Short mmCIF file of C-alpha atoms in Angstrom, two decimals:
data_model
loop_
_atom_site.label_atom_id
_atom_site.label_comp_id
_atom_site.label_asym_id
_atom_site.label_seq_id
_atom_site.Cartn_x
_atom_site.Cartn_y
_atom_site.Cartn_z
CA UNK D 95 130.63 145.83 128.45
CA UNK D 96 130.11 145.87 124.09
CA UNK D 97 127.10 145.07 122.50
CA UNK D 98 128.80 145.08 119.12
CA UNK D 99 131.46 143.46 117.57
CA UNK D 100 134.11 145.02 115.17
CA UNK D 101 134.36 143.83 111.55
CA UNK D 102 137.38 142.02 112.30
CA UNK D 103 135.58 140.02 115.16
CA UNK D 104 132.76 139.42 112.98
CA UNK D 105 134.86 137.80 110.51
CA UNK D 106 136.75 135.62 112.78
CA UNK D 107 133.79 134.34 114.25
CA UNK D 108 132.08 133.38 111.13
CA UNK D 109 135.30 131.77 110.17
CA UNK D 110 135.30 129.98 113.52
CA UNK D 111 131.97 128.80 113.07
CA UNK D 112 132.42 127.56 109.58
CA UNK D 113 135.44 125.30 110.69
CA UNK D 114 132.80 123.94 113.41
CA UNK D 115 130.61 123.51 111.61
CA UNK D 116 132.67 121.48 108.77
CA UNK D 117 133.99 119.60 111.63
CA UNK D 118 130.43 118.87 113.36
CA UNK D 119 128.62 118.13 110.37
CA UNK D 120 129.98 114.83 109.00
CA UNK D 121 129.47 113.08 112.07
CA UNK D 122 125.57 114.36 112.25
CA UNK D 123 125.08 112.69 109.19
CA UNK D 124 126.92 109.75 110.18
CA UNK D 125 124.85 109.67 113.51
CA UNK D 126 121.60 110.29 111.96
CA UNK D 127 122.33 107.40 108.77
CA UNK D 128 123.15 105.19 111.68
CA UNK D 129 119.43 105.91 113.35
CA UNK D 130 117.72 105.85 110.31
CA UNK D 131 119.36 102.36 109.71
CA UNK D 132 118.67 101.23 113.09
CA UNK D 133 115.07 102.24 112.76
CA UNK D 134 114.77 100.82 109.72
CA UNK D 135 116.18 97.01 111.16
CA UNK D 136 113.85 97.56 114.09
CA UNK D 137 110.78 98.07 112.01
CA UNK D 138 111.52 94.68 109.70
CA UNK D 139 111.87 92.73 112.83
CA UNK D 140 108.63 93.73 113.92
CA UNK D 141 107.45 92.54 111.12
CA UNK D 142 108.96 89.33 111.51
CA UNK D 143 107.43 88.83 114.91
CA UNK D 144 103.87 89.44 113.81
CA UNK D 145 104.41 86.82 111.05
CA UNK D 146 105.53 84.72 113.27
CA UNK D 147 102.43 85.25 115.78
CA UNK D 148 100.13 85.03 112.40
CA UNK D 149 101.56 81.30 111.77
CA UNK D 150 101.05 80.43 115.31
CA UNK D 151 97.41 81.17 115.33
CA UNK D 152 96.57 80.41 111.48
CA UNK D 153 99.36 77.24 111.27
CA UNK D 154 100.64 78.84 107.84
CA UNK D 155 102.43 82.42 106.66
CA UNK D 156 99.86 84.54 104.96
CA UNK D 157 99.00 85.16 101.43
CA UNK D 158 101.63 87.43 99.63
CA UNK D 159 98.75 88.53 97.60
CA UNK D 160 95.03 87.24 97.32
CA UNK D 161 92.67 87.95 94.42
CA UNK D 162 95.32 86.33 92.72
CA UNK D 163 92.84 85.64 89.36
CA UNK D 164 90.21 83.59 91.59
CA UNK D 165 87.92 86.53 92.19
CA UNK D 166 88.55 87.51 95.82
CA UNK D 167 89.15 90.62 97.55
CA UNK D 168 92.59 92.13 96.44
CA UNK D 169 94.94 92.27 99.30
CA UNK D 170 98.27 91.21 100.47
CA UNK D 171 100.24 90.21 103.56
CA UNK D 172 100.16 93.26 105.07
CA UNK D 173 96.43 93.75 105.77
CA UNK D 174 97.06 90.05 107.49
CA UNK D 175 99.54 90.67 109.67
CA UNK D 176 98.19 94.15 110.85
CA UNK D 177 96.53 92.96 114.30
CA UNK D 178 99.69 91.48 114.92
CA UNK D 179 101.45 94.45 114.99
CA UNK D 180 99.80 96.17 117.51
CA UNK D 181 97.54 98.50 115.72
CA UNK D 182 93.88 98.82 115.74
CA UNK D 183 91.82 95.94 113.71
CA UNK D 184 90.41 98.34 111.13
CA UNK D 185 91.21 96.48 108.11
CA UNK D 186 88.60 93.74 106.85
CA UNK D 187 90.34 91.51 104.36
CA UNK D 188 86.75 90.50 103.33
CA UNK D 189 86.61 93.66 101.17
CA UNK D 190 89.37 94.66 98.53
CA UNK D 191 91.90 96.71 100.30
CA UNK D 192 90.77 99.54 98.31
CA UNK D 193 87.38 99.53 98.92
CA UNK D 194 85.69 102.51 101.08
CA UNK D 195 85.22 100.09 103.94
CA UNK D 196 89.25 99.77 104.41
CA UNK D 197 89.85 103.46 102.39
CA UNK D 198 90.52 105.53 105.80
CA UNK D 199 93.35 102.81 107.45
CA UNK D 200 94.54 101.99 104.03
CA UNK D 201 95.46 105.59 103.10
CA UNK D 202 97.34 105.71 106.74
CA UNK D 203 100.89 105.73 106.32
CA UNK D 204 101.85 103.48 109.10
CA UNK D 205 105.40 103.69 110.35
CA UNK D 206 106.05 100.08 110.73
CA UNK D 207 105.92 99.70 106.76
CA UNK D 208 108.08 101.85 105.82
CA UNK D 209 111.82 102.55 106.09
CA UNK D 210 113.15 106.36 107.47
CA UNK D 211 116.22 106.47 105.36
CA UNK D 212 113.07 106.36 101.95
CA UNK D 213 111.46 109.52 100.57
CA UNK D 214 108.47 110.44 102.61
CA UNK D 215 104.95 111.18 101.88
CA UNK D 216 104.83 108.29 99.10
CA UNK D 217 101.30 106.74 98.10
CA UNK D 218 100.18 104.61 95.28
CA UNK D 219 96.97 105.99 93.16
CA UNK D 220 94.65 102.82 92.53
CA UNK D 221 91.38 103.03 90.90
CA UNK D 222 89.15 99.71 90.38
CA UNK D 223 85.99 98.39 91.30
CA UNK D 224 85.17 95.81 93.69
CA UNK D 225 85.98 92.27 93.08
CA UNK D 226 83.47 89.61 92.09
CA UNK D 227 83.47 87.80 95.78
CA UNK D 228 84.36 90.77 97.99
CA UNK D 229 81.43 91.40 100.88
CA UNK D 230 80.77 94.42 98.92
CA UNK D 231 77.41 93.82 96.54
CA UNK D 232 78.20 97.30 94.43
CA UNK D 233 80.24 95.81 91.48
CA UNK D 234 80.05 98.62 89.45
CA UNK D 235 81.40 101.92 91.25
CA UNK D 236 84.71 102.63 90.48
CA UNK D 237 86.55 103.49 93.81
CA UNK D 238 89.76 105.47 94.06
CA UNK D 239 92.83 105.22 96.75
CA UNK D 240 95.52 107.11 97.41
CA UNK D 241 96.90 103.92 99.33
CA UNK D 242 100.09 104.34 101.69
CA UNK D 243 103.64 103.32 100.53
CA UNK D 244 105.45 100.25 101.91
CA UNK D 245 109.01 99.24 101.74
CA UNK D 246 108.94 95.56 101.74
CA UNK D 247 108.23 93.26 99.90
CA UNK D 248 108.33 89.48 98.87
CA UNK D 249 108.65 86.90 96.29
CA UNK D 250 106.65 85.37 93.67
CA UNK D 251 109.75 84.26 91.01
CA UNK D 252 112.72 84.36 90.31
CA UNK D 253 113.98 85.87 87.30
CA UNK D 254 117.30 84.14 85.94
CA UNK D 255 120.31 85.54 83.65
CA UNK D 256 119.53 83.05 80.56
CA UNK D 257 123.23 82.33 80.14
CA UNK D 258 126.31 81.89 82.40
CA UNK D 259 125.39 80.75 86.23
CA UNK D 260 121.44 80.94 84.94
CA UNK D 261 122.23 78.27 82.36
CA UNK D 262 121.96 75.58 84.98
CA UNK D 263 119.92 77.05 87.25
CA UNK D 264 116.81 77.98 85.56
CA UNK D 265 113.24 76.65 83.92
CA UNK D 266 112.65 77.03 80.27
CA UNK D 267 111.25 80.29 80.67
CA UNK D 268 113.74 81.87 82.46
CA UNK D 269 111.80 82.10 85.66
CA UNK D 270 111.93 79.58 88.60
CA UNK D 271 108.48 78.43 89.71
CA UNK D 272 106.17 81.29 91.07
CA UNK D 273 104.88 79.09 93.98
CA UNK D 274 107.99 77.89 95.55
CA UNK D 275 107.99 80.83 97.58
CA UNK D 276 107.73 81.15 101.51
CA UNK D 277 104.35 83.02 101.00
CA UNK D 278 101.90 81.70 98.39
CA UNK D 279 98.49 83.31 96.66
CA UNK D 280 95.15 83.53 98.12
CA UNK D 281 95.86 81.31 100.96
CA UNK D 282 98.36 80.27 104.07
CA UNK D 283 101.16 78.54 103.31
CA UNK D 284 102.44 75.47 106.02
CA UNK D 285 106.23 76.95 107.24
CA UNK D 286 106.40 73.13 107.17
CA UNK D 287 106.76 73.57 103.64
CA UNK D 288 109.88 76.03 103.90
CA UNK D 289 112.48 72.75 103.81
CA UNK D 290 115.58 74.58 103.00
CA UNK D 291 115.40 75.52 106.49
CA UNK D 292 113.66 79.19 108.09
CA UNK D 293 117.34 80.73 108.80
CA UNK D 294 118.07 79.97 104.89
CA UNK D 295 114.44 81.16 103.15
CA UNK D 296 114.18 85.26 102.44
CA UNK D 297 110.53 86.21 103.57
CA UNK D 298 111.04 89.69 103.02
CA UNK D 299 113.37 92.12 101.42
CA UNK D 300 113.68 95.95 101.49
CA UNK D 301 112.84 97.29 98.09
CA UNK D 302 112.43 100.70 98.86
CA UNK D 303 110.92 104.07 97.15
CA UNK D 304 107.90 102.54 95.30
CA UNK D 305 105.60 104.05 93.66
CA UNK D 306 108.82 105.67 91.77
CA UNK D 307 111.64 103.76 89.76
CA UNK D 308 114.72 103.65 91.18
CA UNK D 309 117.63 102.60 89.28
CA UNK D 310 121.28 102.75 90.66
CA UNK D 311 120.36 105.79 93.14
CA UNK D 312 118.48 107.82 90.72
CA UNK D 313 114.48 108.37 89.79
CA UNK D 314 113.47 107.69 86.71
CA UNK D 315 110.20 109.74 85.39
CA UNK D 316 106.23 108.49 86.02
CA UNK D 317 105.31 106.39 89.05
CA UNK D 318 104.10 102.89 89.49
CA UNK D 319 104.39 99.45 87.97
CA UNK D 320 101.36 98.07 86.56
CA UNK D 321 99.63 101.85 86.53
CA UNK D 322 96.16 102.58 88.80
CA UNK D 323 95.08 98.87 88.97
CA UNK D 324 94.70 97.15 91.83
CA UNK D 325 97.19 94.64 91.27
CA UNK D 326 100.10 97.73 91.73
CA UNK D 327 102.78 96.79 94.07
CA UNK D 328 103.94 99.73 96.56
CA UNK D 329 101.09 100.03 99.12
CA UNK D 330 100.90 98.19 102.17
CA UNK D 331 97.44 96.31 102.31
CA UNK D 332 98.25 96.00 98.38
CA UNK D 333 99.98 92.99 96.40
CA UNK D 334 102.87 92.64 98.29
CA UNK D 335 105.12 90.47 95.71
CA UNK D 336 107.19 90.34 92.86
CA UNK D 337 109.91 88.18 91.10
CA UNK D 338 113.69 88.68 92.04
CA UNK D 339 116.45 88.68 90.05
CA UNK D 340 119.73 90.39 89.75
CA UNK D 341 120.52 93.07 87.36
CA UNK D 342 123.12 94.64 84.78
CA UNK D 343 124.92 96.93 87.26
CA UNK D 344 125.81 99.65 84.75
CA UNK D 345 122.05 100.19 83.71
CA UNK D 346 120.27 98.94 86.50
CA UNK D 347 117.96 97.03 84.01
CA UNK D 348 117.68 93.27 82.57
CA UNK D 349 119.09 91.78 81.06
CA UNK D 350 121.76 90.63 83.58
CA UNK D 351 125.23 89.65 82.36
CA UNK D 352 124.86 86.19 83.80
CA UNK D 353 128.23 86.35 85.95
CA UNK D 354 129.10 87.86 89.06
CA UNK D 355 129.37 90.86 88.51
CA UNK D 356 125.59 91.36 88.13
CA UNK D 357 124.06 93.37 90.81
CA UNK D 358 121.29 92.36 93.30
CA UNK D 359 121.20 95.19 95.73
CA UNK D 360 120.67 98.90 95.11
CA UNK D 361 120.58 99.04 91.54
CA UNK D 362 116.76 98.19 90.89
CA UNK D 363 113.97 98.83 93.11
CA UNK D 364 111.66 96.17 91.44
CA UNK D 365 113.77 93.11 90.49
CA UNK D 366 116.22 93.60 93.61
CA UNK D 367 116.82 94.41 97.07
CA UNK D 368 116.68 98.06 96.76
CA UNK D 369 117.45 100.99 100.22
CA UNK D 370 118.57 104.11 100.03
CA UNK D 371 121.43 103.05 102.88
CA UNK D 372 124.86 103.75 101.79
CA UNK D 373 126.36 100.25 101.48
CA UNK D 374 123.19 97.82 101.22
CA UNK D 375 119.89 97.02 102.31
CA UNK D 376 118.20 94.87 105.13
CA UNK D 377 116.27 91.78 104.31
CA UNK D 378 113.84 89.17 106.79
CA UNK D 379 114.24 85.43 106.88
CA UNK D 380 111.49 83.00 107.91
CA UNK D 381 112.79 82.57 111.28
CA UNK D 382 112.45 86.26 112.09
CA UNK D 383 116.07 87.54 111.86
CA UNK D 384 116.71 90.44 110.00
CA UNK D 385 120.19 90.73 108.12
CA UNK D 386 122.23 93.65 106.37
CA UNK D 387 123.26 92.24 102.65
CA UNK D 388 126.06 94.19 100.99
CA UNK D 389 126.09 95.74 97.48
CA UNK D 390 128.22 92.79 96.59
CA UNK D 391 125.52 89.77 96.86
CA UNK D 392 126.29 86.76 94.59
CA UNK D 393 123.17 86.88 92.35
CA UNK D 394 122.93 82.69 92.34
CA UNK D 395 123.17 83.20 96.53
CA UNK D 396 120.20 85.90 96.25
CA UNK D 397 117.87 83.59 94.23
CA UNK D 398 118.39 80.34 96.09
CA UNK D 399 117.72 82.09 99.33
CA UNK D 400 114.00 83.63 97.58
CA UNK D 401 113.30 79.72 96.94
CA UNK D 402 111.90 77.77 99.94
CA UNK D 403 113.04 74.03 98.87
CA UNK D 404 115.77 74.45 96.05
CA UNK D 405 117.59 71.70 98.87
CA UNK D 406 120.80 74.61 98.85
CA UNK D 407 121.70 75.53 102.48
CA UNK D 408 123.43 79.06 102.23
CA UNK D 409 125.98 79.52 104.89
CA UNK D 410 125.67 82.94 106.26
CA UNK D 411 129.60 84.07 105.14
CA UNK D 412 127.92 83.57 101.76
CA UNK D 413 125.65 86.83 102.59
#
């Protein structure tokens, strides 16, 4: 038998391999994307279970951010639900999330807080002194922390369009009250206050890609919101909330147009639902259920789902 191929056979074999690859590759890519979406959904489901377990023990949902204007240690919902995610209880909420006491676990990228479709190896640089009420007695040393990222966030308000659908829905400042969401600041919130119903109120949304700013699938120069301060968003142990709102679909920025073309999904990762999936992003409801929202989500529906007590019961077909 020959142990070599003649030139013609090499050409034929190469062409066959190229044809085979072109037929096989699209299917492999689809399978990979499907697996990533399923994993993202599963991780959000894990967090939903953890939130409900926390609620049973503490009779309320955890703070979306702690240390909000009250001198207590900086932190967020991620640190509070950590023991209910079957992870080692290495986080101490009596200290700031960037404190040397918490540094090791906070700098660890925990898969449950990330969507596999998002860019890997992301961290949020934090630099700050200990909070007034932290158990750390050293209030003068400036601590640094390379905090691991999170792809999910809750709301601390709604930014509405100043015209169109926003005229009758918004407050005088173009913002619906920042204490009307299912999680609040510095304390647990009883779920009895979610009067719109647990299945009608958003608990978390995908807002992937931090600390970078993404607009319409394009990464903008620079990193982070609020720089290196302890109220920077994007770390799983840090402040876990930001105001939600729709944006102009062409620019990915505010102000929105005020009509149904405004974009709530995959246009802006500081205001809306944002993922690296093709056709939408995942959200977690207060009842622990996970749903996939397409890119045509109506901006007013998005706003109503964010508020816990606006009296609007949204039909699931509206998603």
